[in-house]
Amino acid sequence: MQIKSLPLTSGWRQSRQRLEIFMLFCMFIFVSGTKSAAENDAIDPVKDTATNISNVSSLDRLHADLFIHYDKMVPPMVGGKGSNINLGMTAHYFDIDELNGKFIMHCWLNIDWMDELFTWNASEFDNITYIHLQSHEIWKPQITLFNAAGYDDGDGSSSLQESQVLLMSNGKFIWVPPAIYTAYCNLNMRDWPYDQQHCKLKIGSWSRNNKIQADFTKLDQSSAYAEALVPSTEWEIVSGQAKYVTEDYYHYIEYSFVVQRRSSMYTAIIYTPASCIVILTLAAFWLPPKLGGEKIMVNGLLIILIAAFLMYFAQLLPILAENTPLVVIFYSSSLLLVSWSTIIEVVVLYLATTQHKRRIPEFLKKVLDGPLGTCLLLSHFTFEGEQSNKSNENGKREMEEHIYESSSNDYADADPLYVNPIEIPSSQAIQFDWVLLATALDRISFLIFSLIFIILAIVCAV
């Protein structure tokens, strides 16, 4: 039984081997056909266009002729040397981020360069003198902002926007992409809000094969560049210029802008309250000394107002600025002066309201009754004091005579030593002298504070 089954098993194995060989052959044919189709689909459309020139327009033929052997990774050449790049700028809108110290410029870049590989005879292509290309089709200069405040990958793609490129028949490329540049700017806030800022944009290329040249030289309010500028609500460009800078391993164009703040609004918001603070601080010294509570209340309100302005400045201005604005110095100095004024008013209130038992020192009395008192406008108060003293002396004399006459009948037999005239102390005169001293302190403080405010206004004048 086993000997008879051997031929059957051997035949089955041979049939299986033939089947496997057939399947491998079919698979090889299928893979070869797929690969051939893929290669046919991957044929360069430019080359395919070049082989079917009779079926395309003149523009397509020109495009195919220009790009048939073109590699956009190779920089353009003119006469065996790298092509020069002309770079210009047309400002559109700008702003300054004061808290972060950044200068933001919205502009159009005017870039052009030559490439001898992209020249053609217009008569051979139906007098086509220029064509439009997509920016991703060709080589573009690696324009970047060297002092950028944001991320830049080195080729300017994070700043330049996509736009078409104009190619002339003489091989000149003209590219006008919109750009948004954010650069660091060292802000000088000393004269805020009447400040001028000097900001720079350093635009160039890291490549040494292509030299960048500037065709932007000046920008002011009367130039043609200023016509395309959208007015800013807070800033205006005073002037702008460009210069070419060459370093050891790179070169760039430095665009310098002088911008000035529009400060009409700040005049009403900041300087008008400052004037009121000065006037109220000085006017408080002319209130009667016994109204010290009201004077302290006025100074307290001024302190709250000044503190509110300082907090407003802290939100509006950079805290770590290199120069403190003069306006902030004025307000902080005013806060210190008003605080000292409050202390003085407390002393004046104490002198004017406390019941004193002793007169003021005699030398102070002479000073207040002398020329200084006249200069401080105290003569009227001194006159009232003398009238009060005379009234007190007359009243004292009349009272002494009345008491002496009434008591002489009762104590006629008594010893005269026991009958002393009653001395009436002049407490009102004593109190008046202290009020006079408090008033003099107010008037002297008024003169001193007026002088300090004048000096402070001159120093902080913008």
mmCIF file of C-alpha atoms in Angstrom, residues 285 287-293 295-296 341-354 434-443:
data_model
loop_
_atom_site.group_PDB
_atom_site.id
_atom_site.type_symbol
_atom_site.label_atom_id
_atom_site.label_comp_id
_atom_site.label_asym_id
_atom_site.label_seq_id
_atom_site.Cartn_x
_atom_site.Cartn_y
_atom_site.Cartn_z
ATOM 1 C CA PHE A 285 -1.600 127.346 53.655
ATOM 2 C CA LEU A 287 -6.766 128.807 55.356
ATOM 3 C CA PRO A 288 -7.134 129.987 58.987
ATOM 4 C CA PRO A 289 -4.902 128.017 61.374
ATOM 5 C CA LYS A 290 -7.873 126.820 63.423
ATOM 6 C CA LEU A 291 -9.242 125.087 60.280
ATOM 7 C CA GLY A 292 -6.406 122.586 60.452
ATOM 8 C CA GLY A 293 -8.784 119.647 60.168
ATOM 9 C CA LYS A 295 -6.545 121.553 55.646
ATOM 10 C CA ILE A 296 -5.467 118.027 56.556
ATOM 11 C CA SER A 341 2.551 119.825 54.047
ATOM 12 C CA THR A 342 0.256 117.558 56.033
ATOM 13 C CA ILE A 343 2.838 117.280 58.810
ATOM 14 C CA ILE A 344 3.190 121.062 58.893
ATOM 15 C CA GLU A 345 -0.586 121.464 59.123
ATOM 16 C CA VAL A 346 -0.670 119.113 62.099
ATOM 17 C CA VAL A 347 1.891 121.323 63.861
ATOM 18 C CA VAL A 348 -0.049 124.470 62.924
ATOM 19 C CA LEU A 349 -3.265 122.953 64.231
ATOM 20 C CA TYR A 350 -1.560 122.089 67.505
ATOM 21 C CA LEU A 351 -0.170 125.610 67.929
ATOM 22 C CA ALA A 352 -3.497 127.273 67.129
ATOM 23 C CA THR A 353 -5.898 125.135 69.187
ATOM 24 C CA THR A 354 -3.946 124.124 72.281
ATOM 25 C CA TRP A 434 0.352 131.377 69.443
ATOM 26 C CA VAL A 435 -2.214 131.673 66.646
ATOM 27 C CA LEU A 436 -0.054 134.424 65.195
ATOM 28 C CA LEU A 437 2.959 132.101 65.302
ATOM 29 C CA ALA A 438 0.955 129.330 63.600
ATOM 30 C CA THR A 439 -0.127 131.765 60.876
ATOM 31 C CA ALA A 440 3.477 132.843 60.356
ATOM 32 C CA LEU A 441 4.480 129.177 59.985
ATOM 33 C CA ASP A 442 1.768 128.748 57.329
ATOM 34 C CA ARG A 443 2.920 131.812 55.404
#
